[in-house]
């Protein structure tokens, strides 16, 4: 029987547990053995390996974080580290590994695959910044959390006639920002992908203030890196009391949404199907709303369009 491992690596995301559970239980259903590797590639190198059965993954589908823990592993960036990892896999008798993480983790998975250990990458990050897939595990939960938080901020911004500038996560990408911005009815959304004109935003605010509007919501992606500066400038230019809120890590936690759980489960299942056939060096993703898989090198060289349609709607909306 085949024996496979599963690990989570890089930043955590809600739904990683659902993916671990799916990998474990899909493999068991096929008569495969499963082990959990703790703390990403570190656990492989240090031998932090746990035997897994159906009960090991009990009661985790609804939990945020990752029961396998996650870490970065600098040693895995060089050839000796990967060689050591491949040796460990042979020692344990692993016929493949499912790696849940981001692009960095997929590079490690490609290197390990090249050394004869088939690896399958699953996209796990709240940022949705992985080019080969329309969707990453954790994205929906993070957006819903941000939306709920901003709804609360809106209450108090309204009571005090304030402008709230809210920074959302997304690393270098603005996917969370533009979607959440639209969902909360923000007057402006500032992302790394699109140019922005603060004078135009302030002019728009001043224009609608004449119609009696007294509170405003501006969503800024963390990748812009200028939240405090933008906040100060808006206050200076408009005279509206303006406060910045940085949502931060709250967006990385919490119970995963239906969408995250279902997609994590589908992707985990697909990864096991590939490993059962001895196929490695692939990333599982979503394309045209369907689960598919793609060569890791090809996945890493792809680019992904930004949400131009959503931007167009936002820019074409009166406030
Ligand atoms: P996230 O973007 O959500 O943080 P990530 O997977 O991109 O996830 P990284 O810290 O970039 O996060 O990578 C995680 C781990 O993958 C690294 O600590 C390292 O062990 C491995 N890794 C990263 N880059 C490489 C590489 N070029 N070659 C081999 N392994 C790599």
Short mmCIF file of C-alpha atoms and ligand atoms in Angstrom, two decimals:
data_model
loop_
_atom_site.label_atom_id
_atom_site.label_comp_id
_atom_site.label_asym_id
_atom_site.label_seq_id
_atom_site.Cartn_x
_atom_site.Cartn_y
_atom_site.Cartn_z
CA UNK A 1 0.00 0.00 0.00
CA UNK A 2 1.10 3.54 -0.65
CA UNK A 3 2.08 5.81 2.22
CA UNK A 4 1.74 9.57 1.92
CA UNK A 5 2.48 12.60 4.08
CA UNK A 6 0.68 15.91 4.48
CA UNK A 7 2.08 19.22 5.71
CA UNK A 8 1.11 22.88 5.95
CA UNK A 9 3.74 25.52 5.17
CA UNK A 10 4.09 29.30 4.92
CA UNK A 11 1.35 31.54 6.33
CA UNK A 12 -1.68 29.78 7.81
CA UNK A 13 -5.20 30.16 6.46
CA UNK A 14 -8.68 29.06 7.58
CA UNK A 15 -9.58 25.85 5.75
CA UNK A 16 -6.12 24.30 5.99
CA UNK A 17 -7.52 21.87 8.57
CA UNK A 18 -10.36 20.93 6.24
CA UNK A 19 -7.74 20.19 3.56
CA UNK A 20 -5.63 18.07 5.95
CA UNK A 21 -8.74 16.15 6.96
CA UNK A 22 -9.75 15.57 3.34
CA UNK A 23 -6.27 14.33 2.38
CA UNK A 24 -6.18 11.99 5.37
CA UNK A 25 -9.63 10.52 4.92
CA UNK A 26 -9.51 10.26 1.12
CA UNK A 27 -6.21 8.39 1.42
CA UNK A 28 -7.52 6.05 4.11
CA UNK A 29 -10.57 5.27 1.96
CA UNK A 30 -8.15 4.09 -0.73
CA UNK A 31 -6.25 1.86 1.66
CA UNK A 32 -3.28 4.22 1.81
CA UNK A 33 -1.30 5.00 4.95
CA UNK A 34 -1.05 8.64 6.04
CA UNK A 35 1.36 10.57 8.23
CA UNK A 36 1.20 14.21 9.29
CA UNK A 37 4.39 16.24 9.06
CA UNK A 38 4.48 19.06 11.62
CA UNK A 39 5.71 22.63 11.07
CA UNK A 40 6.13 22.50 7.32
CA UNK A 41 9.40 21.26 5.83
CA UNK A 42 11.02 21.67 9.27
CA UNK A 43 9.09 18.67 10.54
CA UNK A 44 10.32 16.58 7.65
CA UNK A 45 13.94 17.46 8.40
CA UNK A 46 13.54 17.09 12.18
CA UNK A 47 11.40 13.97 12.08
CA UNK A 48 8.28 15.56 13.59
CA UNK A 49 6.06 12.91 12.04
CA UNK A 50 2.73 11.67 13.39
CA UNK A 51 0.79 8.61 12.27
CA UNK A 52 -2.69 9.61 11.15
CA UNK A 53 -5.95 7.74 11.20
CA UNK A 54 -9.50 8.94 10.64
CA UNK A 55 -9.72 9.99 14.31
CA UNK A 56 -6.55 12.11 14.20
CA UNK A 57 -8.45 14.58 12.04
CA UNK A 58 -11.67 14.45 14.10
CA UNK A 59 -13.33 17.71 14.96
CA UNK A 60 -11.02 19.98 12.94
CA UNK A 61 -13.04 20.72 9.78
CA UNK A 62 -14.60 23.74 11.50
CA UNK A 63 -11.39 25.10 13.05
CA UNK A 64 -9.14 27.89 11.83
CA UNK A 65 -5.35 27.63 11.96
CA UNK A 66 -3.65 24.33 11.22
CA UNK A 67 -3.49 21.31 13.50
CA UNK A 68 -0.17 20.40 11.87
CA UNK A 69 1.32 23.83 12.73
CA UNK A 70 3.16 25.77 10.07
CA UNK A 71 6.60 27.31 9.74
CA UNK A 72 9.12 28.64 7.31
CA UNK A 73 12.17 26.46 6.75
CA UNK A 74 15.20 28.36 5.46
CA UNK A 75 17.20 25.14 5.16
CA UNK A 76 14.83 23.89 2.47
CA UNK A 77 15.85 26.70 0.14
CA UNK A 78 19.16 25.03 -0.64
CA UNK A 79 19.88 21.74 -2.36
CA UNK A 80 21.38 20.04 0.71
CA UNK A 81 18.21 20.72 2.68
CA UNK A 82 15.97 19.27 -0.03
CA UNK A 83 18.30 16.26 -0.40
CA UNK A 84 18.03 15.67 3.34
CA UNK A 85 14.23 15.93 3.00
CA UNK A 86 14.17 13.36 0.18
CA UNK A 87 16.37 11.01 2.26
CA UNK A 88 13.97 11.38 5.19
CA UNK A 89 11.02 10.53 2.93
CA UNK A 90 12.76 7.31 1.82
CA UNK A 91 13.57 6.49 5.44
CA UNK A 92 9.91 6.90 6.44
CA UNK A 93 8.79 5.14 3.27
CA UNK A 94 6.77 8.02 1.86
CA UNK A 95 5.42 7.65 -1.68
CA UNK A 96 4.34 11.27 -1.86
CA UNK A 97 3.52 14.45 0.06
CA UNK A 98 0.66 16.91 -0.10
CA UNK A 99 2.01 20.41 0.60
CA UNK A 100 -0.58 23.00 1.60
CA UNK A 101 0.85 26.52 1.28
CA UNK A 102 1.83 29.27 -1.13
CA UNK A 103 4.25 29.74 -4.02
CA UNK A 104 7.32 29.40 -1.77
CA UNK A 105 6.06 26.07 -0.49
CA UNK A 106 5.39 24.92 -4.07
CA UNK A 107 9.04 25.64 -4.99
CA UNK A 108 10.08 23.28 -2.21
CA UNK A 109 7.54 20.74 -3.49
CA UNK A 110 8.97 21.01 -7.02
CA UNK A 111 12.53 20.50 -5.72
CA UNK A 112 11.45 17.47 -3.71
CA UNK A 113 9.54 16.06 -6.70
CA UNK A 114 12.71 16.44 -8.80
CA UNK A 115 14.48 14.24 -6.26
CA UNK A 116 11.99 11.46 -6.79
CA UNK A 117 9.38 12.20 -4.11
CA UNK A 118 6.08 13.04 -5.84
CA UNK A 119 4.60 16.18 -4.26
CA UNK A 120 1.27 17.87 -4.84
CA UNK A 121 0.74 21.52 -3.88
CA UNK A 122 -2.59 22.83 -2.58
CA UNK A 123 -3.07 26.61 -2.57
CA UNK A 124 -3.56 27.72 1.04
CA UNK A 125 -3.45 31.45 1.69
CA UNK A 126 -5.98 34.13 2.52
CA UNK A 127 -4.43 36.45 -0.09
CA UNK A 128 -5.66 34.66 -3.24
CA UNK A 129 -2.32 35.68 -4.74
CA UNK A 130 -1.47 32.37 -6.42
CA UNK A 131 -1.58 32.74 -10.19
CA UNK A 132 -2.47 29.20 -11.24
CA UNK A 133 -5.76 29.24 -9.38
CA UNK A 134 -8.85 31.43 -9.26
CA UNK A 135 -9.28 30.53 -5.62
CA UNK A 136 -7.08 29.81 -2.62
CA UNK A 137 -8.12 28.08 0.60
CA UNK A 138 -8.81 30.72 3.27
CA UNK A 139 -9.71 33.57 0.93
CA UNK A 140 -13.47 33.53 1.50
CA UNK A 141 -13.20 33.31 5.29
CA UNK A 142 -10.71 36.19 5.41
CA UNK A 143 -12.97 38.36 3.25
CA UNK A 144 -16.01 37.61 5.37
CA UNK A 145 -14.08 38.42 8.54
CA UNK A 146 -12.86 41.71 7.08
CA UNK A 147 -16.37 42.56 5.94
CA UNK A 148 -17.86 41.91 9.39
CA UNK A 149 -15.16 44.02 11.07
CA UNK A 150 -15.63 46.90 8.64
CA UNK A 151 -19.41 46.81 9.12
CA UNK A 152 -18.73 47.45 12.81
CA UNK A 153 -16.28 50.26 12.03
CA UNK A 154 -18.91 51.81 9.78
CA UNK A 155 -21.35 52.06 12.72
CA UNK A 156 -18.98 54.20 14.71
CA UNK A 157 -17.70 56.19 11.72
CA UNK A 158 -21.31 57.12 11.04
CA UNK A 159 -22.06 58.15 14.64
CA UNK A 160 -19.04 60.44 14.71
CA UNK A 161 -19.14 61.86 11.16
CA UNK A 162 -15.76 60.36 10.46
CA UNK A 163 -13.86 58.95 7.57
CA UNK A 164 -12.50 55.47 8.27
CA UNK A 165 -9.51 54.21 6.40
CA UNK A 166 -9.29 50.44 6.86
CA UNK A 167 -6.26 48.40 5.92
CA UNK A 168 -6.99 44.83 4.91
CA UNK A 169 -4.49 42.02 4.31
CA UNK A 170 -3.47 40.54 0.97
CA UNK A 171 0.32 40.68 0.99
CA UNK A 172 1.22 42.34 -2.34
CA UNK A 173 -2.19 41.73 -3.85
CA UNK A 174 -5.45 43.68 -3.69
CA UNK A 175 -7.96 40.85 -4.20
CA UNK A 176 -9.24 40.99 -0.62
CA UNK A 177 -9.35 44.80 -0.72
CA UNK A 178 -11.40 45.23 -3.89
CA UNK A 179 -13.89 42.46 -3.06
CA UNK A 180 -14.34 43.56 0.55
CA UNK A 181 -14.44 47.21 -0.53
CA UNK A 182 -17.35 46.47 -2.81
CA UNK A 183 -19.04 44.35 -0.14
CA UNK A 184 -18.92 47.10 2.49
CA UNK A 185 -19.83 49.91 0.12
CA UNK A 186 -16.50 51.73 0.38
CA UNK A 187 -16.19 55.07 -1.40
CA UNK A 188 -12.71 54.16 -2.59
CA UNK A 189 -10.44 51.13 -2.66
CA UNK A 190 -6.69 51.53 -2.93
CA UNK A 191 -4.70 48.51 -4.13
CA UNK A 192 -1.17 47.90 -5.39
CA UNK A 193 -2.51 46.88 -8.82
CA UNK A 194 -4.28 50.13 -9.69
CA UNK A 195 -3.04 53.72 -9.73
CA UNK A 196 -4.85 55.97 -7.33
CA UNK A 197 -5.40 59.69 -7.17
CA UNK A 198 -5.90 60.91 -3.60
CA UNK A 199 -6.87 64.39 -4.81
CA UNK A 200 -9.66 62.87 -6.88
CA UNK A 201 -10.84 60.77 -3.93
CA UNK A 202 -10.90 63.85 -1.68
CA UNK A 203 -12.67 65.93 -4.33
CA UNK A 204 -15.31 63.20 -4.61
CA UNK A 205 -15.73 63.22 -0.83
CA UNK A 206 -16.13 67.01 -0.76
CA UNK A 207 -18.64 66.89 -3.56
CA UNK A 208 -20.88 64.35 -1.80
CA UNK A 209 -20.53 66.17 1.52
CA UNK A 210 -22.65 68.89 -0.10
CA UNK A 211 -25.46 66.33 -0.44
CA UNK A 212 -25.34 65.70 3.32
CA UNK A 213 -23.02 62.72 3.51
CA UNK A 214 -20.85 62.89 6.62
CA UNK A 215 -19.12 59.54 6.93
CA UNK A 216 -16.79 57.74 4.57
CA UNK A 217 -15.11 54.40 4.18
CA UNK A 218 -11.84 53.88 2.33
CA UNK A 219 -10.36 50.38 2.05
CA UNK A 220 -6.60 50.14 1.54
CA UNK A 221 -4.68 46.96 0.75
CA UNK A 222 -1.69 46.30 3.01
CA UNK A 223 0.49 45.98 -0.10
CA UNK A 224 0.10 49.71 -0.74
CA UNK A 225 2.11 50.30 2.44
CA UNK A 226 0.83 53.84 3.01
CA UNK A 227 -2.23 53.54 5.20
CA UNK A 228 -1.15 56.09 7.85
CA UNK A 229 0.03 58.54 5.21
CA UNK A 230 -3.21 58.25 3.23
CA UNK A 231 -5.24 58.76 6.42
CA UNK A 232 -3.37 61.96 7.30
CA UNK A 233 -3.65 63.37 3.80
CA UNK A 234 -7.40 62.73 3.58
CA UNK A 235 -7.96 64.59 6.85
CA UNK A 236 -5.78 67.50 5.69
CA UNK A 237 -7.40 67.81 2.31
CA UNK A 238 -11.06 67.32 3.32
CA UNK A 239 -11.16 68.53 6.91
CA UNK A 240 -13.08 65.35 7.83
CA UNK A 241 -11.80 63.63 10.96
CA UNK A 242 -10.10 60.55 9.59
CA UNK A 243 -8.98 57.43 11.48
CA UNK A 244 -6.97 54.45 10.35
CA UNK A 245 -7.74 50.88 11.41
CA UNK A 246 -5.39 48.06 10.54
CA UNK A 247 -7.36 44.84 10.76
CA UNK A 248 -4.30 42.60 10.82
CA UNK A 249 -4.18 38.97 11.88
CA UNK A 250 -7.84 38.68 12.83
CA UNK A 251 -8.26 38.01 9.09
CA UNK A 252 -6.04 34.94 9.26
CA UNK A 253 -8.11 33.12 11.89
CA UNK A 254 -11.59 31.90 12.55
CA UNK A 255 -13.85 29.08 11.49
CA UNK A 256 -13.74 28.55 7.71
CA UNK A 257 -16.78 29.40 5.59
CA UNK A 258 -18.73 26.86 3.56
CA UNK A 259 -16.82 27.82 0.43
CA UNK A 260 -13.43 27.32 2.07
CA UNK A 261 -14.39 23.98 3.57
CA UNK A 262 -15.87 22.61 0.36
CA UNK A 263 -13.00 23.73 -1.87
CA UNK A 264 -10.39 22.53 0.65
CA UNK A 265 -12.14 19.15 0.66
CA UNK A 266 -12.31 18.95 -3.14
CA UNK A 267 -8.67 19.93 -3.51
CA UNK A 268 -7.48 17.50 -0.84
CA UNK A 269 -9.39 14.70 -2.52
CA UNK A 270 -7.93 15.59 -5.92
CA UNK A 271 -4.38 15.60 -4.51
CA UNK A 272 -4.84 12.06 -3.18
CA UNK A 273 -6.15 10.86 -6.55
CA UNK A 274 -2.95 12.14 -8.18
CA UNK A 275 -0.61 10.61 -5.60
CA UNK A 276 -2.42 7.29 -5.84
CA UNK A 277 -1.42 7.22 -9.51
CA UNK A 278 2.15 8.15 -8.56
CA UNK A 279 1.79 11.59 -10.15
CA UNK A 280 3.78 14.42 -8.53
CA UNK A 281 5.11 17.89 -9.29
CA UNK A 282 1.57 19.30 -9.72
CA UNK A 283 -0.41 22.08 -8.09
CA UNK A 284 -4.15 21.66 -7.64
CA UNK A 285 -6.14 24.78 -8.45
CA UNK A 286 -9.45 26.08 -9.64
CA UNK A 287 -10.02 27.16 -13.24
CA UNK A 288 -13.40 28.13 -14.68
CA UNK A 289 -14.84 27.09 -11.32
CA UNK A 290 -13.54 23.51 -11.68
CA UNK A 291 -10.78 21.72 -9.79
CA UNK A 292 -7.79 20.96 -12.04
CA UNK A 293 -4.06 20.36 -11.73
CA UNK A 294 -1.05 21.88 -13.42
CA UNK A 295 2.73 21.33 -13.53
CA UNK A 296 4.42 23.23 -10.67
CA UNK A 297 6.94 25.08 -12.87
CA UNK A 298 4.14 26.13 -15.19
CA UNK A 299 2.05 27.19 -12.19
CA UNK A 300 4.88 29.36 -10.87
CA UNK A 301 5.35 31.13 -14.21
CA UNK A 302 1.68 32.07 -14.64
CA UNK A 303 0.20 35.52 -14.13
CA UNK A 304 -3.33 36.26 -13.01
CA UNK A 305 -5.64 39.07 -14.09
CA UNK A 306 -6.82 41.56 -11.47
CA UNK A 307 -10.48 42.32 -10.73
CA UNK A 308 -10.94 44.98 -13.41
CA UNK A 309 -14.69 44.49 -13.61
CA UNK A 310 -15.12 45.12 -9.90
CA UNK A 311 -12.98 48.24 -10.14
CA UNK A 312 -15.06 49.48 -13.04
CA UNK A 313 -18.25 49.08 -11.00
CA UNK A 314 -16.74 50.90 -8.01
CA UNK A 315 -15.51 53.78 -10.12
CA UNK A 316 -18.87 54.06 -11.83
CA UNK A 317 -20.90 54.30 -8.64
CA UNK A 318 -22.32 57.50 -7.18
CA UNK A 319 -22.02 58.06 -3.43
P1 LIG B 1 2.65 32.37 2.14
O1 LIG B 1 2.84 33.22 0.93
O2 LIG B 1 1.22 32.13 2.46
O3 LIG B 1 3.44 32.79 3.32
P2 LIG B 1 4.54 30.52 1.02
O4 LIG B 1 4.48 29.06 0.83
O5 LIG B 1 4.75 31.32 -0.22
O6 LIG B 1 3.21 30.90 1.76
P3 LIG B 1 7.21 30.97 1.98
O7 LIG B 1 7.69 31.41 3.31
O8 LIG B 1 7.63 31.72 0.80
O9 LIG B 1 5.64 30.89 2.12
O10 LIG B 1 7.66 29.45 1.76
C1 LIG B 1 7.44 28.46 2.73
C2 LIG B 1 8.60 27.49 2.77
O11 LIG B 1 8.78 26.88 1.48
C3 LIG B 1 9.95 28.13 3.06
O12 LIG B 1 10.19 28.36 4.42
C4 LIG B 1 10.89 27.07 2.49
O13 LIG B 1 11.03 26.00 3.38
C5 LIG B 1 10.15 26.62 1.25
N1 LIG B 1 10.66 27.37 0.08
C6 LIG B 1 10.45 28.65 -0.22
N2 LIG B 1 11.08 29.02 -1.33
C7 LIG B 1 11.74 27.94 -1.75
C8 LIG B 1 12.59 27.66 -2.86
N3 LIG B 1 12.90 28.60 -3.73
N4 LIG B 1 13.08 26.42 -2.97
C9 LIG B 1 12.77 25.46 -2.08
N5 LIG B 1 11.98 25.66 -1.01
C10 LIG B 1 11.47 26.87 -0.85
#
